[in-house]
Amino acid sequence: MTQIWGETRVSPHSSGKTIKPMEEDLSTPGLVPGPPPVNRPNLLTVLCILSLVNGGLTLISSVIIGSFFNQFVVIATDFAEKFKLPGMEMITEGSPMFFFANALLYAVSISGAAMMLGMKKNGFHIYTISQILLILAPMYFYHLPGPSIFDIILTGTFVMLYAIHLKLMKP
């Protein structure tokens, strides 16, 4: 007789005697004590991992660029002139506060994605709000007339794909 996550099972090889079940039977190979596994759809897992990787890399790069902004401006200006990259002057004429704000918003986004990986519905709301603020941040810091259409499409796609899994998440 074995107790697995609160269930009592009788082995077909037992002598038929009733044995008081133990809290956990660690002698049986393959049993891992703890809570039952989470049934998370593969698509949700992939979305969360993509969000965590993107958020983590962007968080690190934003902190580094914000911390060494003056050196970044020199390197980026030389790079833009050498390879004739249009639009780089907008970034180099900005402020390190943009990168620190981005880092903060990506940290919040990462926490939301991690919560959704744990099947918590609040993670969706945290992730969505941080993503909306990330779309609006360049408009505030660089006084742009509107958001990037690419950012809207990509973020909107992720939010919609996360939203279809909301009914499976716990409050």
Coordinates of N, CA and C in Angstrom, one line a residue:
M1 N 0.9 -1.2 0.0 CA 0.0 0.0 0.0 C 0.9 1.2 0.0
T2 N 0.6 2.2 -0.9 CA 1.4 3.4 -1.0 C 0.5 4.6 -1.0
Q3 N 0.9 5.7 -0.4 CA 0.2 6.9 -0.5 C 0.9 7.9 -1.4
I4 N 0.2 8.3 -2.4 CA 0.8 9.2 -3.4 C -0.1 10.4 -3.5
W5 N 0.3 11.6 -3.0 CA -0.4 12.8 -3.1 C -1.8 12.6 -2.5
G6 N -1.9 12.0 -1.3 CA -3.1 11.8 -0.6 C -4.0 10.6 -1.1
E7 N -3.6 9.9 -2.1 CA -4.3 8.7 -2.5 C -3.6 7.5 -1.9
T8 N -4.4 6.5 -1.5 CA -3.9 5.2 -1.0 C -4.1 4.2 -2.0
R9 N -3.0 3.5 -2.4 CA -3.0 2.5 -3.4 C -2.5 1.2 -2.8
V10 N -3.2 0.1 -3.2 CA -2.8 -1.3 -2.7 C -2.1 -1.9 -3.8
S11 N -0.9 -2.5 -3.6 CA -0.1 -3.1 -4.6 C -0.8 -4.5 -4.9
P12 N -0.8 -4.9 -6.2 CA -1.4 -6.2 -6.5 C -0.5 -7.4 -5.9
H13 N 0.7 -7.1 -5.5 CA 1.6 -8.1 -5.0 C 1.5 -8.2 -3.5
S14 N 0.7 -7.4 -2.9 CA 0.6 -7.4 -1.4 C -0.2 -8.6 -0.9
S15 N 0.0 -8.9 0.3 CA -0.7 -10.1 0.9 C -2.1 -9.9 1.3
G16 N -2.6 -8.7 1.0 CA -4.0 -8.4 1.3 C -4.2 -7.8 2.7
K17 N -3.1 -7.7 3.5 CA -3.2 -7.1 4.8 C -3.4 -5.6 4.6
T18 N -4.1 -5.0 5.5 CA -4.3 -3.6 5.5 C -3.2 -3.0 6.3
I19 N -2.4 -2.1 5.7 CA -1.3 -1.5 6.4 C -1.6 0.0 6.5
K20 N -1.3 0.6 7.6 CA -1.6 2.0 7.8 C -0.7 2.8 6.8
P21 N -1.3 3.6 6.0 CA -0.5 4.3 5.0 C 0.5 5.3 5.7
M22 N 1.6 5.5 5.0 CA 2.6 6.4 5.5 C 2.4 7.8 4.8
E23 N 3.0 8.8 5.3 CA 2.9 10.1 4.7 C 3.4 10.1 3.3
E24 N 4.6 9.5 3.1 CA 5.2 9.4 1.8 C 6.0 8.1 1.8
D25 N 6.0 7.5 0.7 CA 6.8 6.2 0.5 C 7.9 6.6 -0.5
L26 N 9.1 6.8 0.1 CA 10.2 7.2 -0.7 C 11.0 6.0 -1.2
S27 N 10.6 4.8 -0.8 CA 11.3 3.6 -1.2 C 10.9 3.2 -2.7
T28 N 9.8 3.6 -3.2 CA 9.4 3.3 -4.5 C 10.1 4.1 -5.5
P29 N 10.8 3.5 -6.4 CA 11.5 4.3 -7.4 C 10.6 5.1 -8.3
G30 N 10.9 6.3 -8.6 CA 10.1 7.2 -9.5 C 9.2 8.1 -8.8
L31 N 9.0 7.9 -7.5 CA 8.1 8.8 -6.7 C 8.8 10.0 -6.3
V32 N 8.3 11.1 -6.5 CA 8.9 12.3 -6.0 C 7.9 13.0 -5.1
P33 N 8.3 13.2 -3.8 CA 7.3 13.8 -2.9 C 7.1 15.2 -3.2
G34 N 5.9 15.7 -2.9 CA 5.6 17.1 -3.2 C 4.3 17.2 -3.8
P35 N 3.9 18.4 -4.2 CA 2.6 18.7 -4.8 C 2.5 18.0 -6.2
P36 N 1.3 17.7 -6.6 CA 1.1 17.1 -7.9 C 1.6 18.1 -9.0
P37 N 2.0 17.5 -10.1 CA 2.5 18.3 -11.2 C 1.4 19.2 -11.8
V38 N 1.9 20.4 -12.3 CA 1.0 21.3 -12.9 C 0.7 20.9 -14.4
N39 N -0.5 20.9 -14.8 CA -0.8 20.6 -16.2 C -0.8 22.0 -16.9
R40 N 0.3 22.3 -17.5 CA 0.5 23.6 -18.2 C 0.6 23.2 -19.7
P41 N -0.2 23.9 -20.5 CA -0.1 23.7 -21.9 C 1.3 24.0 -22.5
N42 N 1.7 23.3 -23.5 CA 3.0 23.5 -24.1 C 3.2 24.9 -24.6
L43 N 2.1 25.4 -25.3 CA 2.2 26.8 -25.8 C 2.5 27.8 -24.7
L44 N 1.8 27.7 -23.6 CA 2.0 28.6 -22.5 C 3.4 28.5 -22.0
T45 N 3.9 27.3 -21.9 CA 5.3 27.1 -21.4 C 6.3 27.8 -22.4
V46 N 6.1 27.6 -23.7 CA 7.0 28.2 -24.7 C 6.9 29.8 -24.6
L47 N 5.7 30.3 -24.5 CA 5.5 31.7 -24.4 C 6.2 32.3 -23.2
C48 N 6.0 31.6 -22.0 CA 6.7 32.1 -20.8 C 8.2 32.1 -20.9
I49 N 8.7 31.0 -21.5 CA 10.2 30.9 -21.6 C 10.7 32.0 -22.6
L50 N 10.0 32.2 -23.7 CA 10.4 33.3 -24.6 C 10.4 34.7 -23.9
S51 N 9.3 34.9 -23.1 CA 9.2 36.2 -22.4 C 10.3 36.3 -21.3
L52 N 10.6 35.2 -20.6 CA 11.6 35.3 -19.6 C 13.0 35.5 -20.2
V53 N 13.3 34.9 -21.3 CA 14.6 35.0 -22.0 C 14.7 36.5 -22.5
N54 N 13.7 36.9 -23.3 CA 13.8 38.3 -23.8 C 13.8 39.3 -22.7
G55 N 13.0 39.1 -21.7 CA 13.0 40.1 -20.6 C 14.3 40.1 -19.8
G56 N 14.9 38.9 -19.6 CA 16.2 38.9 -18.9 C 17.3 39.5 -19.6
L57 N 17.4 39.2 -20.9 CA 18.5 39.8 -21.8 C 18.3 41.3 -21.9
T58 N 17.1 41.8 -22.1 CA 16.8 43.2 -22.2 C 17.0 43.9 -20.9
L59 N 16.7 43.3 -19.8 CA 16.9 43.9 -18.4 C 18.4 44.1 -18.2
I60 N 19.2 43.1 -18.5 CA 20.7 43.2 -18.4 C 21.3 44.2 -19.3
S61 N 20.9 44.2 -20.6 CA 21.4 45.2 -21.5 C 21.0 46.6 -21.1
S62 N 19.8 46.8 -20.6 CA 19.3 48.1 -20.2 C 20.1 48.7 -19.0
V63 N 20.3 47.8 -18.0 CA 21.1 48.2 -16.9 C 22.5 48.6 -17.3
I64 N 23.1 47.8 -18.1 CA 24.5 48.1 -18.6 C 24.5 49.4 -19.4
I65 N 23.6 49.6 -20.3 CA 23.6 50.8 -21.1 C 23.3 52.0 -20.3
G66 N 22.4 51.9 -19.4 CA 22.1 53.0 -18.5 C 23.2 53.4 -17.6
S67 N 24.0 52.4 -17.1 CA 25.1 52.6 -16.2 C 26.3 53.2 -16.9
F68 N 26.5 52.8 -18.1 CA 27.6 53.3 -18.9 C 27.2 54.1 -20.1
F69 N 26.2 55.0 -19.9 CA 25.5 55.7 -21.0 C 26.5 56.5 -21.8
N70 N 27.4 57.3 -21.2 CA 28.3 58.2 -21.9 C 29.2 57.4 -22.8
Q71 N 29.7 56.2 -22.3 CA 30.6 55.4 -23.2 C 29.7 54.8 -24.3
F72 N 28.5 54.4 -24.0 CA 27.6 53.8 -25.0 C 27.4 54.8 -26.1
V73 N 27.2 56.1 -25.8 CA 26.9 57.1 -26.8 C 28.1 57.2 -27.7
V74 N 29.3 57.2 -27.2 CA 30.5 57.3 -28.1 C 30.6 56.1 -29.0
I75 N 30.4 54.9 -28.5 CA 30.5 53.7 -29.3 C 29.4 53.6 -30.3
A76 N 28.2 54.0 -29.9 CA 27.0 53.9 -30.8 C 27.1 55.0 -31.9
T77 N 27.7 56.1 -31.6 CA 27.8 57.2 -32.6 C 28.9 56.7 -33.7
D78 N 30.0 56.2 -33.2 CA 31.0 55.7 -34.1 C 30.4 54.5 -35.0
F79 N 29.7 53.6 -34.4 CA 29.1 52.5 -35.1 C 28.1 53.0 -36.1
A80 N 27.3 54.0 -35.8 CA 26.3 54.5 -36.7 C 26.9 55.2 -37.9
E81 N 28.0 55.9 -37.6 CA 28.7 56.6 -38.7 C 29.4 55.6 -39.7
K82 N 30.0 54.6 -39.1 CA 30.7 53.6 -39.8 C 29.8 52.8 -40.7
F83 N 28.6 52.4 -40.2 CA 27.7 51.5 -40.9 C 26.5 52.2 -41.5
K84 N 26.5 53.6 -41.4 CA 25.4 54.4 -41.9 C 24.0 53.9 -41.4
L85 N 23.9 53.8 -40.1 CA 22.7 53.4 -39.5 C 21.8 54.6 -39.2
P86 N 20.6 54.7 -39.8 CA 19.7 55.9 -39.5 C 19.0 55.6 -38.2
G87 N 18.7 56.7 -37.5 CA 17.9 56.6 -36.3 C 18.7 56.4 -35.0
M88 N 20.0 56.2 -35.1 CA 20.8 55.9 -33.9 C 21.0 57.2 -33.1
E89 N 20.9 58.3 -33.8 CA 21.0 59.6 -33.1 C 19.9 59.8 -32.1
M90 N 18.8 59.3 -32.3 CA 17.7 59.4 -31.4 C 18.0 58.7 -30.1
I91 N 18.6 57.6 -30.1 CA 19.0 56.8 -28.9 C 20.1 57.5 -28.2
T92 N 21.1 58.0 -28.9 CA 22.3 58.6 -28.3 C 22.0 60.0 -27.8
E93 N 20.9 60.7 -28.2 CA 20.6 62.0 -27.7 C 19.6 61.8 -26.5
G94 N 19.3 60.6 -26.1 CA 18.3 60.4 -25.1 C 19.0 60.5 -23.7
S95 N 18.3 59.8 -22.8 CA 18.8 59.9 -21.4 C 19.0 58.5 -20.8
P96 N 19.9 58.3 -19.9 CA 20.1 57.0 -19.3 C 18.8 56.6 -18.5
M97 N 18.0 57.5 -18.1 CA 16.8 57.2 -17.4 C 15.8 56.3 -18.2
F98 N 15.9 56.5 -19.5 CA 15.0 55.6 -20.4 C 15.4 54.2 -20.2
F99 N 16.7 53.9 -20.1 CA 17.2 52.5 -20.0 C 16.9 52.0 -18.6
F100 N 17.0 52.8 -17.6 CA 16.7 52.4 -16.2 C 15.2 52.1 -16.1
A101 N 14.4 52.9 -16.7 CA 12.9 52.7 -16.7 C 12.6 51.4 -17.4
N102 N 13.3 51.2 -18.5 CA 13.1 50.0 -19.3 C 13.4 48.7 -18.4
A103 N 14.6 48.9 -17.7 CA 15.0 47.8 -16.9 C 14.0 47.5 -15.8
L104 N 13.4 48.5 -15.2 CA 12.4 48.3 -14.2 C 11.2 47.6 -14.7
L105 N 10.7 48.1 -15.9 CA 9.5 47.6 -16.5 C 9.8 46.1 -17.0
Y106 N 11.0 45.8 -17.4 CA 11.2 44.4 -17.8 C 11.3 43.5 -16.6
A107 N 11.8 44.0 -15.5 CA 11.8 43.2 -14.2 C 10.4 42.9 -13.8
V108 N 9.5 43.8 -14.0 CA 8.1 43.6 -13.6 C 7.5 42.6 -14.6
S109 N 7.8 42.8 -15.9 CA 7.4 41.8 -16.9 C 7.8 40.4 -16.7
I110 N 9.1 40.3 -16.3 CA 9.7 39.0 -15.9 C 8.9 38.3 -14.8
S111 N 8.6 39.1 -13.8 CA 7.8 38.6 -12.6 C 6.4 38.1 -13.1
G112 N 5.8 38.8 -14.0 CA 4.5 38.4 -14.5 C 4.6 37.1 -15.3
A113 N 5.6 37.0 -16.1 CA 5.8 35.8 -16.9 C 6.1 34.6 -16.0
A114 N 6.9 34.8 -15.0 CA 7.2 33.7 -14.0 C 5.9 33.3 -13.3
M115 N 5.1 34.3 -12.9 CA 3.8 33.9 -12.3 C 2.9 33.1 -13.2
M116 N 2.9 33.5 -14.5 CA 2.1 32.7 -15.4 C 2.7 31.3 -15.7
L117 N 4.0 31.2 -15.6 CA 4.6 29.9 -15.7 C 4.1 29.0 -14.5
G118 N 3.9 29.6 -13.4 CA 3.3 28.9 -12.2 C 1.8 28.9 -12.2
M119 N 1.2 29.2 -13.4 CA -0.2 29.2 -13.6 C -1.0 30.1 -12.7
K120 N -0.5 31.3 -12.4 CA -1.2 32.3 -11.6 C -1.7 33.4 -12.5
K121 N -3.0 33.7 -12.4 CA -3.7 34.6 -13.3 C -3.2 36.0 -13.1
N122 N -2.8 36.4 -11.9 CA -2.3 37.8 -11.7 C -1.1 38.1 -12.5
G123 N -0.3 37.1 -12.9 CA 0.9 37.3 -13.7 C 0.5 37.8 -15.1
F124 N -0.6 37.4 -15.6 CA -1.1 38.0 -16.9 C -1.3 39.5 -16.8
H125 N -1.9 39.9 -15.7 CA -2.2 41.3 -15.6 C -0.9 42.1 -15.4
I126 N 0.0 41.6 -14.6 CA 1.2 42.3 -14.3 C 2.0 42.4 -15.6
Y127 N 2.1 41.3 -16.4 CA 2.8 41.2 -17.6 C 2.2 42.2 -18.6
T128 N 0.9 42.2 -18.7 CA 0.2 43.1 -19.7 C 0.4 44.5 -19.4
I129 N 0.3 44.9 -18.2 CA 0.5 46.3 -17.8 C 1.9 46.8 -18.1
S130 N 2.9 45.9 -17.7 CA 4.3 46.3 -18.0 C 4.6 46.4 -19.5
Q131 N 4.0 45.5 -20.3 CA 4.2 45.6 -21.7 C 3.6 46.8 -22.3
I132 N 2.4 47.2 -21.8 CA 1.8 48.5 -22.3 C 2.7 49.7 -22.0
L133 N 3.2 49.7 -20.8 CA 4.1 50.8 -20.4 C 5.4 50.8 -21.2
L134 N 5.9 49.6 -21.5 CA 7.1 49.5 -22.3 C 6.8 50.0 -23.7
I135 N 5.6 49.9 -24.3 CA 5.3 50.5 -25.6 C 5.2 52.0 -25.5
L136 N 4.7 52.5 -24.3 CA 4.5 53.9 -24.2 C 5.8 54.7 -23.7
A137 N 6.8 54.0 -23.1 CA 8.0 54.6 -22.6 C 8.8 55.4 -23.7
P138 N 9.0 54.8 -24.9 CA 9.8 55.6 -25.9 C 9.0 56.9 -26.3
M139 N 7.7 56.9 -26.2 CA 6.9 58.1 -26.6 C 7.2 59.1 -25.5
Y140 N 7.3 58.7 -24.3 CA 7.5 59.7 -23.2 C 8.9 60.2 -23.2
F141 N 9.9 59.3 -23.2 CA 11.3 59.8 -23.1 C 11.8 60.4 -24.4
Y142 N 11.4 60.0 -25.6 CA 11.9 60.6 -26.8 C 10.9 61.5 -27.5
H143 N 9.7 61.7 -26.9 CA 8.7 62.6 -27.4 C 8.3 62.2 -28.8
L144 N 8.0 60.9 -29.0 CA 7.6 60.4 -30.3 C 6.1 60.6 -30.4
P145 N 5.6 60.8 -31.7 CA 4.2 61.0 -31.9 C 3.3 59.7 -31.6
G146 N 3.9 58.6 -31.8 CA 3.1 57.3 -31.6 C 4.0 56.1 -31.3
P147 N 3.4 55.0 -31.0 CA 4.2 53.8 -30.7 C 4.6 53.1 -32.0
S148 N 5.6 52.3 -31.9 CA 6.1 51.5 -33.0 C 5.0 50.4 -33.3
I149 N 4.6 50.3 -34.6 CA 3.6 49.3 -35.0 C 4.1 47.9 -34.8
F150 N 5.4 47.7 -34.9 CA 6.0 46.4 -34.7 C 5.9 46.0 -33.2
D151 N 6.1 46.9 -32.3 CA 5.9 46.6 -30.9 C 4.5 46.3 -30.5
I152 N 3.6 47.0 -31.1 CA 2.2 46.8 -30.9 C 1.7 45.4 -31.4
I153 N 2.2 45.0 -32.6 CA 1.8 43.7 -33.1 C 2.4 42.6 -32.3
L154 N 3.7 42.7 -32.0 CA 4.4 41.6 -31.3 C 3.8 41.5 -29.8
T155 N 3.7 42.6 -29.1 CA 3.1 42.6 -27.8 C 1.7 42.1 -27.8
G156 N 0.9 42.6 -28.7 CA -0.5 42.2 -28.8 C -0.6 40.7 -29.1
T157 N 0.2 40.1 -29.9 CA 0.2 38.7 -30.2 C 0.5 37.9 -28.9
F158 N 1.5 38.3 -28.2 CA 1.9 37.6 -27.0 C 0.7 37.7 -25.9
V159 N 0.2 38.9 -25.8 CA -0.9 39.1 -24.8 C -2.1 38.3 -25.2
M160 N -2.5 38.2 -26.5 CA -3.6 37.4 -26.9 C -3.3 35.9 -26.7
L161 N -2.1 35.5 -27.0 CA -1.8 34.1 -26.8 C -1.8 33.7 -25.3
Y162 N -1.4 34.6 -24.4 CA -1.4 34.4 -23.0 C -2.9 34.4 -22.5
A163 N -3.7 35.3 -23.1 CA -5.1 35.4 -22.7 C -5.9 34.2 -22.9
I164 N -5.6 33.4 -24.0 CA -6.4 32.2 -24.2 C -6.1 31.1 -23.2
H165 N -5.1 31.3 -22.4 CA -4.8 30.4 -21.3 C -5.3 30.8 -19.9
L166 N -5.9 32.0 -19.9 CA -6.4 32.6 -18.6 C -7.3 31.6 -17.8
K167 N -8.2 31.0 -18.5 CA -9.2 30.1 -17.9 C -8.5 28.9 -17.2
L168 N -7.3 28.6 -17.6 CA -6.6 27.4 -16.9 C -5.8 27.9 -15.7
M169 N -5.6 29.2 -15.6 CA -4.8 29.7 -14.5 C -5.6 29.9 -13.2
K170 N -4.9 29.8 -12.1 CA -5.5 30.0 -10.8 C -5.5 31.5 -10.5
P171 N -6.5 31.9 -9.7 CA -6.6 33.4 -9.3 C -5.4 33.8 -8.5

